[in-house]
Amino acid sequence: MQPQPTAILLFSRTASAEAEYKSFGAGSGGSRITDALITRTELTLQKIGLPVFRSDEHSQIGDSFGERLANAMARVYDQGYERLLVVGNDCPSVSASHLRAAARQLSIGQNVVGPDRRGGVWLIGLQRGDFNADTFAQLPWESHELYQYLADLLPSRTDAASLGDLNTFEDLKHNWFFLRRQIAELFDLMVLSETAFDGADLRPEPVAILRQLGRAPPR
């Protein structure tokens, strides 16, 4: 098999499974939020021009998050790819330029780690020769220690920009003014809907936000 260049792995649950896992507090609206996040990620990946592989709970193999991720990465490498960018679905601020820059670093032999703001990571860019499935499976995934473990494991690396991810309703509220421009579905869910979010005391006040958006409030 001829060596292939870089591929992208989108490692993500489906929208319905992600909504059950995340603490968005949106009731039935949660799957619309996660579907919007996944769709935006997919559209961003399409702009890069690299092969994209999708791994969700229907194809993942393993008992732990680490095992499932390591197995998904191994399957892509087994197809002959020499370099791999791994991303999830919950970082709406990731852009095509972020990913192109990471791919360029990979192409010159550098591994890439994108730290998030909680001590985890939003991106891993890895050379095939630096991938060990057993080692990766045992890393403290989904913890605040992950970035440091990866930094120690990959001393020859480049750090991408530090970005925020979304896991809770507080994350949605904190990032509201950015998200309303990025994901239109959230405007409807968080402002116009009367039922999507229980506990409406946390919901932004509709008229104030509509005025800041330059729109008149609904009559």
PDB file of N, CA, C and O in Angstrom, residues 82-149:
ATOM      1  N   GLU A  82      -0.183   8.635   6.755  1.00  0.00           N
ATOM      2  CA  GLU A  82       1.021   8.879   7.544  1.00  0.00           C
ATOM      3  C   GLU A  82       0.813   9.912   8.644  1.00  0.00           C
ATOM      4  O   GLU A  82       1.559   9.945   9.609  1.00  0.00           O
ATOM      5  N   ARG A  83      -0.207  10.748   8.489  1.00  0.00           N
ATOM      6  CA  ARG A  83      -0.457  11.826   9.448  1.00  0.00           C
ATOM      7  C   ARG A  83      -1.962  11.941   9.680  1.00  0.00           C
ATOM      8  O   ARG A  83      -2.748  11.765   8.757  1.00  0.00           O
ATOM      9  N   LEU A  84      -2.318  12.274  10.912  1.00  0.00           N
ATOM     10  CA  LEU A  84      -3.735  12.287  11.267  1.00  0.00           C
ATOM     11  C   LEU A  84      -4.054  13.476  12.161  1.00  0.00           C
ATOM     12  O   LEU A  84      -3.368  13.719  13.157  1.00  0.00           O
ATOM     13  N   LEU A  85      -5.101  14.215  11.785  1.00  0.00           N
ATOM     14  CA  LEU A  85      -5.675  15.255  12.629  1.00  0.00           C
ATOM     15  C   LEU A  85      -6.945  14.701  13.265  1.00  0.00           C
ATOM     16  O   LEU A  85      -7.838  14.242  12.556  1.00  0.00           O
ATOM     17  N   VAL A  86      -7.030  14.749  14.578  1.00  0.00           N
ATOM     18  CA  VAL A  86      -8.197  14.249  15.303  1.00  0.00           C
ATOM     19  C   VAL A  86      -8.917  15.429  15.941  1.00  0.00           C
ATOM     20  O   VAL A  86      -8.314  16.212  16.680  1.00  0.00           O
ATOM     21  N   VAL A  87     -10.218  15.552  15.657  1.00  0.00           N
ATOM     22  CA  VAL A  87     -11.025  16.623  16.240  1.00  0.00           C
ATOM     23  C   VAL A  87     -12.342  16.049  16.742  1.00  0.00           C
ATOM     24  O   VAL A  87     -12.789  14.992  16.299  1.00  0.00           O
ATOM     25  N   GLY A  88     -12.963  16.773  17.675  1.00  0.00           N
ATOM     26  CA  GLY A  88     -14.295  16.427  18.145  1.00  0.00           C
ATOM     27  C   GLY A  88     -15.311  17.400  17.568  1.00  0.00           C
ATOM     28  O   GLY A  88     -15.040  18.131  16.611  1.00  0.00           O
ATOM     29  N   ASN A  89     -16.495  17.426  18.187  1.00  0.00           N
ATOM     30  CA  ASN A  89     -17.584  18.253  17.638  1.00  0.00           C
ATOM     31  C   ASN A  89     -17.938  19.446  18.508  1.00  0.00           C
ATOM     32  O   ASN A  89     -18.819  20.223  18.141  1.00  0.00           O
ATOM     33  N   ASP A  90     -17.298  19.608  19.661  1.00  0.00           N
ATOM     34  CA  ASP A  90     -17.799  20.560  20.654  1.00  0.00           C
ATOM     35  C   ASP A  90     -16.939  21.808  20.797  1.00  0.00           C
ATOM     36  O   ASP A  90     -16.920  22.448  21.841  1.00  0.00           O
ATOM     37  N   CYS A  91     -16.217  22.173  19.723  1.00  0.00           N
ATOM     38  CA  CYS A  91     -15.388  23.365  19.765  1.00  0.00           C
ATOM     39  C   CYS A  91     -15.800  24.278  18.611  1.00  0.00           C
ATOM     40  O   CYS A  91     -15.173  24.272  17.543  1.00  0.00           O
ATOM     41  N   PRO A  92     -16.865  25.072  18.773  1.00  0.00           N
ATOM     42  CA  PRO A  92     -17.404  25.847  17.657  1.00  0.00           C
ATOM     43  C   PRO A  92     -16.488  26.958  17.167  1.00  0.00           C
ATOM     44  O   PRO A  92     -16.701  27.497  16.086  1.00  0.00           O
ATOM     45  N   SER A  93     -15.462  27.320  17.933  1.00  0.00           N
ATOM     46  CA  SER A  93     -14.563  28.379  17.489  1.00  0.00           C
ATOM     47  C   SER A  93     -13.445  27.878  16.588  1.00  0.00           C
ATOM     48  O   SER A  93     -12.670  28.686  16.058  1.00  0.00           O
ATOM     49  N   VAL A  94     -13.344  26.565  16.382  1.00  0.00           N
ATOM     50  CA  VAL A  94     -12.316  26.052  15.475  1.00  0.00           C
ATOM     51  C   VAL A  94     -12.651  26.485  14.050  1.00  0.00           C
ATOM     52  O   VAL A  94     -13.803  26.461  13.628  1.00  0.00           O
ATOM     53  N   SER A  95     -11.640  26.913  13.318  1.00  0.00           N
ATOM     54  CA  SER A  95     -11.838  27.403  11.963  1.00  0.00           C
ATOM     55  C   SER A  95     -11.004  26.592  10.988  1.00  0.00           C
ATOM     56  O   SER A  95     -10.096  25.843  11.371  1.00  0.00           O
ATOM     57  N   ALA A  96     -11.303  26.777   9.705  1.00  0.00           N
ATOM     58  CA  ALA A  96     -10.515  26.107   8.675  1.00  0.00           C
ATOM     59  C   ALA A  96      -9.053  26.532   8.755  1.00  0.00           C
ATOM     60  O   ALA A  96      -8.144  25.718   8.528  1.00  0.00           O
ATOM     61  N   SER A  97      -8.797  27.795   9.099  1.00  0.00           N
ATOM     62  CA  SER A  97      -7.411  28.253   9.184  1.00  0.00           C
ATOM     63  C   SER A  97      -6.655  27.559  10.316  1.00  0.00           C
ATOM     64  O   SER A  97      -5.457  27.266  10.183  1.00  0.00           O
ATOM     65  N   HIS A  98      -7.337  27.289  11.443  1.00  0.00           N
ATOM     66  CA  HIS A  98      -6.707  26.524  12.524  1.00  0.00           C
ATOM     67  C   HIS A  98      -6.252  25.157  12.017  1.00  0.00           C
ATOM     68  O   HIS A  98      -5.133  24.711  12.297  1.00  0.00           O
ATOM     69  N   LEU A  99      -7.129  24.492  11.277  1.00  0.00           N
ATOM     70  CA  LEU A  99      -6.846  23.132  10.834  1.00  0.00           C
ATOM     71  C   LEU A  99      -5.806  23.106   9.721  1.00  0.00           C
ATOM     72  O   LEU A  99      -4.965  22.205   9.671  1.00  0.00           O
ATOM     73  N   ARG A 100      -5.860  24.088   8.836  1.00  0.00           N
ATOM     74  CA  ARG A 100      -4.833  24.152   7.787  1.00  0.00           C
ATOM     75  C   ARG A 100      -3.452  24.374   8.397  1.00  0.00           C
ATOM     76  O   ARG A 100      -2.454  23.801   7.952  1.00  0.00           O
ATOM     77  N   ALA A 101      -3.377  25.220   9.407  1.00  0.00           N
ATOM     78  CA  ALA A 101      -2.092  25.470  10.069  1.00  0.00           C
ATOM     79  C   ALA A 101      -1.575  24.192  10.730  1.00  0.00           C
ATOM     80  O   ALA A 101      -0.373  23.896  10.663  1.00  0.00           O
ATOM     81  N   ALA A 102      -2.472  23.440  11.365  1.00  0.00           N
ATOM     82  CA  ALA A 102      -2.063  22.183  11.995  1.00  0.00           C
ATOM     83  C   ALA A 102      -1.580  21.180  10.944  1.00  0.00           C
ATOM     84  O   ALA A 102      -0.584  20.475  11.151  1.00  0.00           O
ATOM     85  N   ALA A 103      -2.280  21.115   9.811  1.00  0.00           N
ATOM     86  CA  ALA A 103      -1.877  20.205   8.740  1.00  0.00           C
ATOM     87  C   ALA A 103      -0.504  20.583   8.197  1.00  0.00           C
ATOM     88  O   ALA A 103       0.310  19.703   7.862  1.00  0.00           O
ATOM     89  N   ARG A 104      -0.214  21.882   8.104  1.00  0.00           N
ATOM     90  CA  ARG A 104       1.106  22.309   7.637  1.00  0.00           C
ATOM     91  C   ARG A 104       2.199  21.865   8.603  1.00  0.00           C
ATOM     92  O   ARG A 104       3.284  21.434   8.181  1.00  0.00           O
ATOM     93  N   GLN A 105       1.934  21.976   9.894  1.00  0.00           N
ATOM     94  CA  GLN A 105       2.916  21.529  10.879  1.00  0.00           C
ATOM     95  C   GLN A 105       3.152  20.025  10.763  1.00  0.00           C
ATOM     96  O   GLN A 105       4.300  19.552  10.846  1.00  0.00           O
ATOM     97  N   LEU A 106       2.092  19.279  10.576  1.00  0.00           N
ATOM     98  CA  LEU A 106       2.251  17.833  10.384  1.00  0.00           C
ATOM     99  C   LEU A 106       3.098  17.526   9.161  1.00  0.00           C
ATOM    100  O   LEU A 106       3.928  16.610   9.172  1.00  0.00           O
ATOM    101  N   SER A 107       2.900  18.280   8.100  1.00  0.00           N
ATOM    102  CA  SER A 107       3.592  18.009   6.842  1.00  0.00           C
ATOM    103  C   SER A 107       5.097  18.220   6.952  1.00  0.00           C
ATOM    104  O   SER A 107       5.857  17.674   6.146  1.00  0.00           O
ATOM    105  N   ILE A 108       5.547  19.011   7.933  1.00  0.00           N
ATOM    106  CA  ILE A 108       6.979  19.211   8.123  1.00  0.00           C
ATOM    107  C   ILE A 108       7.516  18.391   9.293  1.00  0.00           C
ATOM    108  O   ILE A 108       8.621  18.640   9.782  1.00  0.00           O
ATOM    109  N   GLY A 109       6.719  17.417   9.753  1.00  0.00           N
ATOM    110  CA  GLY A 109       7.193  16.475  10.757  1.00  0.00           C
ATOM    111  C   GLY A 109       6.873  16.797  12.191  1.00  0.00           C
ATOM    112  O   GLY A 109       7.288  16.064  13.098  1.00  0.00           O
ATOM    113  N   GLN A 110       6.131  17.866  12.446  1.00  0.00           N
ATOM    114  CA  GLN A 110       5.770  18.247  13.811  1.00  0.00           C
ATOM    115  C   GLN A 110       4.428  17.638  14.201  1.00  0.00           C
ATOM    116  O   GLN A 110       3.483  17.640  13.409  1.00  0.00           O
ATOM    117  N   ASN A 111       4.337  17.138  15.423  1.00  0.00           N
ATOM    118  CA  ASN A 111       3.040  16.804  15.985  1.00  0.00           C
ATOM    119  C   ASN A 111       2.376  18.091  16.484  1.00  0.00           C
ATOM    120  O   ASN A 111       3.057  19.092  16.717  1.00  0.00           O
ATOM    121  N   VAL A 112       1.073  18.071  16.637  1.00  0.00           N
ATOM    122  CA  VAL A 112       0.331  19.271  17.022  1.00  0.00           C
ATOM    123  C   VAL A 112      -0.670  18.915  18.115  1.00  0.00           C
ATOM    124  O   VAL A 112      -1.373  17.897  18.018  1.00  0.00           O
ATOM    125  N   VAL A 113      -0.741  19.748  19.139  1.00  0.00           N
ATOM    126  CA  VAL A 113      -1.749  19.591  20.194  1.00  0.00           C
ATOM    127  C   VAL A 113      -2.482  20.917  20.343  1.00  0.00           C
ATOM    128  O   VAL A 113      -1.848  21.968  20.482  1.00  0.00           O
ATOM    129  N   GLY A 114      -3.806  20.867  20.309  1.00  0.00           N
ATOM    130  CA  GLY A 114      -4.615  22.057  20.521  1.00  0.00           C
ATOM    131  C   GLY A 114      -5.218  22.024  21.914  1.00  0.00           C
ATOM    132  O   GLY A 114      -6.173  21.282  22.149  1.00  0.00           O
ATOM    133  N   PRO A 115      -4.675  22.798  22.868  1.00  0.00           N
ATOM    134  CA  PRO A 115      -5.219  22.777  24.230  1.00  0.00           C
ATOM    135  C   PRO A 115      -6.568  23.477  24.315  1.00  0.00           C
ATOM    136  O   PRO A 115      -6.804  24.477  23.625  1.00  0.00           O
ATOM    137  N   ASP A 116      -7.461  22.934  25.124  1.00  0.00           N
ATOM    138  CA  ASP A 116      -8.666  23.694  25.432  1.00  0.00           C
ATOM    139  C   ASP A 116      -8.443  24.435  26.748  1.00  0.00           C
ATOM    140  O   ASP A 116      -7.353  24.385  27.320  1.00  0.00           O
ATOM    141  N   ARG A 117      -9.459  25.136  27.216  1.00  0.00           N
ATOM    142  CA  ARG A 117      -9.256  26.013  28.372  1.00  0.00           C
ATOM    143  C   ARG A 117      -9.556  25.338  29.698  1.00  0.00           C
ATOM    144  O   ARG A 117      -9.656  25.997  30.732  1.00  0.00           O
ATOM    145  N   ARG A 118      -9.702  24.002  29.666  1.00  0.00           N
ATOM    146  CA  ARG A 118      -9.949  23.263  30.908  1.00  0.00           C
ATOM    147  C   ARG A 118      -8.831  22.272  31.206  1.00  0.00           C
ATOM    148  O   ARG A 118      -8.953  21.480  32.127  1.00  0.00           O
ATOM    149  N   GLY A 119      -7.788  22.276  30.412  1.00  0.00           N
ATOM    150  CA  GLY A 119      -6.714  21.301  30.600  1.00  0.00           C
ATOM    151  C   GLY A 119      -6.829  20.097  29.688  1.00  0.00           C
ATOM    152  O   GLY A 119      -5.974  19.214  29.726  1.00  0.00           O
ATOM    153  N   GLY A 120      -7.880  20.063  28.859  1.00  0.00           N
ATOM    154  CA  GLY A 120      -8.009  19.005  27.865  1.00  0.00           C
ATOM    155  C   GLY A 120      -7.462  19.467  26.528  1.00  0.00           C
ATOM    156  O   GLY A 120      -6.631  20.387  26.464  1.00  0.00           O
ATOM    157  N   VAL A 121      -7.928  18.857  25.456  1.00  0.00           N
ATOM    158  CA  VAL A 121      -7.477  19.253  24.117  1.00  0.00           C
ATOM    159  C   VAL A 121      -8.658  19.242  23.161  1.00  0.00           C
ATOM    160  O   VAL A 121      -9.611  18.493  23.349  1.00  0.00           O
ATOM    161  N   TRP A 122      -8.578  20.102  22.136  1.00  0.00           N
ATOM    162  CA  TRP A 122      -9.606  20.100  21.099  1.00  0.00           C
ATOM    163  C   TRP A 122      -9.078  19.517  19.804  1.00  0.00           C
ATOM    164  O   TRP A 122      -9.853  19.216  18.892  1.00  0.00           O
ATOM    165  N   LEU A 123      -7.756  19.316  19.715  1.00  0.00           N
ATOM    166  CA  LEU A 123      -7.154  18.781  18.496  1.00  0.00           C
ATOM    167  C   LEU A 123      -5.898  18.004  18.835  1.00  0.00           C
ATOM    168  O   LEU A 123      -5.134  18.390  19.738  1.00  0.00           O
ATOM    169  N   ILE A 124      -5.697  16.909  18.117  1.00  0.00           N
ATOM    170  CA  ILE A 124      -4.435  16.174  18.160  1.00  0.00           C
ATOM    171  C   ILE A 124      -3.999  15.940  16.720  1.00  0.00           C
ATOM    172  O   ILE A 124      -4.767  15.420  15.902  1.00  0.00           O
ATOM    173  N   GLY A 125      -2.786  16.336  16.396  1.00  0.00           N
ATOM    174  CA  GLY A 125      -2.199  16.056  15.094  1.00  0.00           C
ATOM    175  C   GLY A 125      -0.982  15.172  15.302  1.00  0.00           C
ATOM    176  O   GLY A 125      -0.040  15.568  15.988  1.00  0.00           O
ATOM    177  N   LEU A 126      -0.995  13.980  14.726  1.00  0.00           N
ATOM    178  CA  LEU A 126      -0.002  12.978  15.095  1.00  0.00           C
ATOM    179  C   LEU A 126       0.593  12.280  13.876  1.00  0.00           C
ATOM    180  O   LEU A 126      -0.135  11.837  12.981  1.00  0.00           O
ATOM    181  N   GLN A 127       1.919  12.166  13.890  1.00  0.00           N
ATOM    182  CA  GLN A 127       2.611  11.364  12.891  1.00  0.00           C
ATOM    183  C   GLN A 127       2.371   9.887  13.185  1.00  0.00           C
ATOM    184  O   GLN A 127       2.332   9.462  14.343  1.00  0.00           O
ATOM    185  N   ARG A 128       2.251   9.119  12.138  1.00  0.00           N
ATOM    186  CA  ARG A 128       2.002   7.689  12.304  1.00  0.00           C
ATOM    187  C   ARG A 128       3.069   7.015  13.169  1.00  0.00           C
ATOM    188  O   ARG A 128       2.766   6.177  14.011  1.00  0.00           O
ATOM    189  N   GLY A 129       4.319   7.421  12.988  1.00  0.00           N
ATOM    190  CA  GLY A 129       5.402   6.799  13.742  1.00  0.00           C
ATOM    191  C   GLY A 129       5.371   7.095  15.221  1.00  0.00           C
ATOM    192  O   GLY A 129       6.032   6.399  16.007  1.00  0.00           O
ATOM    193  N   ASP A 130       4.636   8.115  15.641  1.00  0.00           N
ATOM    194  CA  ASP A 130       4.543   8.473  17.056  1.00  0.00           C
ATOM    195  C   ASP A 130       3.275   7.944  17.716  1.00  0.00           C
ATOM    196  O   ASP A 130       3.008   8.264  18.884  1.00  0.00           O
ATOM    197  N   PHE A 131       2.506   7.165  16.974  1.00  0.00           N
ATOM    198  CA  PHE A 131       1.245   6.637  17.518  1.00  0.00           C
ATOM    199  C   PHE A 131       1.454   5.246  18.085  1.00  0.00           C
ATOM    200  O   PHE A 131       1.959   4.348  17.416  1.00  0.00           O
ATOM    201  N   ASN A 132       1.073   5.070  19.335  1.00  0.00           N
ATOM    202  CA  ASN A 132       1.055   3.764  19.991  1.00  0.00           C
ATOM    203  C   ASN A 132      -0.333   3.579  20.594  1.00  0.00           C
ATOM    204  O   ASN A 132      -0.721   4.310  21.510  1.00  0.00           O
ATOM    205  N   ALA A 133      -1.090   2.627  20.066  1.00  0.00           N
ATOM    206  CA  ALA A 133      -2.492   2.479  20.460  1.00  0.00           C
ATOM    207  C   ALA A 133      -2.639   2.201  21.949  1.00  0.00           C
ATOM    208  O   ALA A 133      -3.529   2.756  22.611  1.00  0.00           O
ATOM    209  N   ASP A 134      -1.785   1.338  22.504  1.00  0.00           N
ATOM    210  CA  ASP A 134      -1.904   1.005  23.926  1.00  0.00           C
ATOM    211  C   ASP A 134      -1.643   2.228  24.799  1.00  0.00           C
ATOM    212  O   ASP A 134      -2.357   2.465  25.783  1.00  0.00           O
ATOM    213  N   THR A 135      -0.621   2.996  24.438  1.00  0.00           N
ATOM    214  CA  THR A 135      -0.304   4.198  25.214  1.00  0.00           C
ATOM    215  C   THR A 135      -1.438   5.210  25.139  1.00  0.00           C
ATOM    216  O   THR A 135      -1.857   5.777  26.162  1.00  0.00           O
ATOM    217  N   PHE A 136      -1.973   5.434  23.941  1.00  0.00           N
ATOM    218  CA  PHE A 136      -3.049   6.401  23.791  1.00  0.00           C
ATOM    219  C   PHE A 136      -4.314   5.954  24.524  1.00  0.00           C
ATOM    220  O   PHE A 136      -5.036   6.790  25.084  1.00  0.00           O
ATOM    221  N   ALA A 137      -4.599   4.688  24.520  1.00  0.00           N
ATOM    222  CA  ALA A 137      -5.804   4.194  25.185  1.00  0.00           C
ATOM    223  C   ALA A 137      -5.772   4.454  26.686  1.00  0.00           C
ATOM    224  O   ALA A 137      -6.821   4.601  27.324  1.00  0.00           O
ATOM    225  N   GLN A 138      -4.575   4.535  27.259  1.00  0.00           N
ATOM    226  CA  GLN A 138      -4.446   4.667  28.708  1.00  0.00           C
ATOM    227  C   GLN A 138      -4.293   6.108  29.184  1.00  0.00           C
ATOM    228  O   GLN A 138      -4.198   6.353  30.390  1.00  0.00           O
ATOM    229  N   LEU A 139      -4.292   7.074  28.270  1.00  0.00           N
ATOM    230  CA  LEU A 139      -4.201   8.470  28.686  1.00  0.00           C
ATOM    231  C   LEU A 139      -5.474   8.900  29.433  1.00  0.00           C
ATOM    232  O   LEU A 139      -6.538   8.296  29.244  1.00  0.00           O
ATOM    233  N   PRO A 140      -5.397   9.928  30.273  1.00  0.00           N
ATOM    234  CA  PRO A 140      -6.571  10.357  31.056  1.00  0.00           C
ATOM    235  C   PRO A 140      -7.530  11.202  30.223  1.00  0.00           C
ATOM    236  O   PRO A 140      -7.692  12.410  30.435  1.00  0.00           O
ATOM    237  N   TRP A 141      -8.179  10.563  29.266  1.00  0.00           N
ATOM    238  CA  TRP A 141      -9.115  11.266  28.390  1.00  0.00           C
ATOM    239  C   TRP A 141     -10.274  11.839  29.194  1.00  0.00           C
ATOM    240  O   TRP A 141     -10.636  11.323  30.249  1.00  0.00           O
ATOM    241  N   GLU A 142     -10.861  12.902  28.673  1.00  0.00           N
ATOM    242  CA  GLU A 142     -11.998  13.573  29.304  1.00  0.00           C
ATOM    243  C   GLU A 142     -11.668  14.040  30.726  1.00  0.00           C
ATOM    244  O   GLU A 142     -12.502  14.003  31.617  1.00  0.00           O
ATOM    245  N   SER A 143     -10.418  14.475  30.910  1.00  0.00           N
ATOM    246  CA  SER A 143     -10.007  14.998  32.216  1.00  0.00           C
ATOM    247  C   SER A 143      -9.256  16.305  32.014  1.00  0.00           C
ATOM    248  O   SER A 143      -8.843  16.651  30.905  1.00  0.00           O
ATOM    249  N   HIS A 144      -9.038  17.041  33.116  1.00  0.00           N
ATOM    250  CA  HIS A 144      -8.304  18.297  33.066  1.00  0.00           C
ATOM    251  C   HIS A 144      -6.790  18.077  32.996  1.00  0.00           C
ATOM    252  O   HIS A 144      -6.033  19.054  32.937  1.00  0.00           O
ATOM    253  N   GLU A 145      -6.355  16.828  33.010  1.00  0.00           N
ATOM    254  CA  GLU A 145      -4.923  16.520  32.985  1.00  0.00           C
ATOM    255  C   GLU A 145      -4.438  16.098  31.605  1.00  0.00           C
ATOM    256  O   GLU A 145      -3.244  15.898  31.406  1.00  0.00           O
ATOM    257  N   LEU A 146      -5.353  15.972  30.647  1.00  0.00           N
ATOM    258  CA  LEU A 146      -4.998  15.373  29.367  1.00  0.00           C
ATOM    259  C   LEU A 146      -3.925  16.161  28.626  1.00  0.00           C
ATOM    260  O   LEU A 146      -2.969  15.574  28.102  1.00  0.00           O
ATOM    261  N   TYR A 147      -4.068  17.479  28.555  1.00  0.00           N
ATOM    262  CA  TYR A 147      -3.084  18.262  27.808  1.00  0.00           C
ATOM    263  C   TYR A 147      -1.683  18.030  28.353  1.00  0.00           C
ATOM    264  O   TYR A 147      -0.731  17.832  27.585  1.00  0.00           O
ATOM    265  N   GLN A 148      -1.516  18.049  29.667  1.00  0.00           N
ATOM    266  CA  GLN A 148      -0.182  17.888  30.243  1.00  0.00           C
ATOM    267  C   GLN A 148       0.388  16.517  29.933  1.00  0.00           C
ATOM    268  O   GLN A 148       1.585  16.379  29.650  1.00  0.00           O
ATOM    269  N   TYR A 149      -0.470  15.490  29.972  1.00  0.00           N
ATOM    270  CA  TYR A 149       0.010  14.142  29.633  1.00  0.00           C
ATOM    271  C   TYR A 149       0.479  14.088  28.188  1.00  0.00           C
ATOM    272  O   TYR A 149       1.523  13.498  27.874  1.00  0.00           O
TER     273      TYR A 149
END
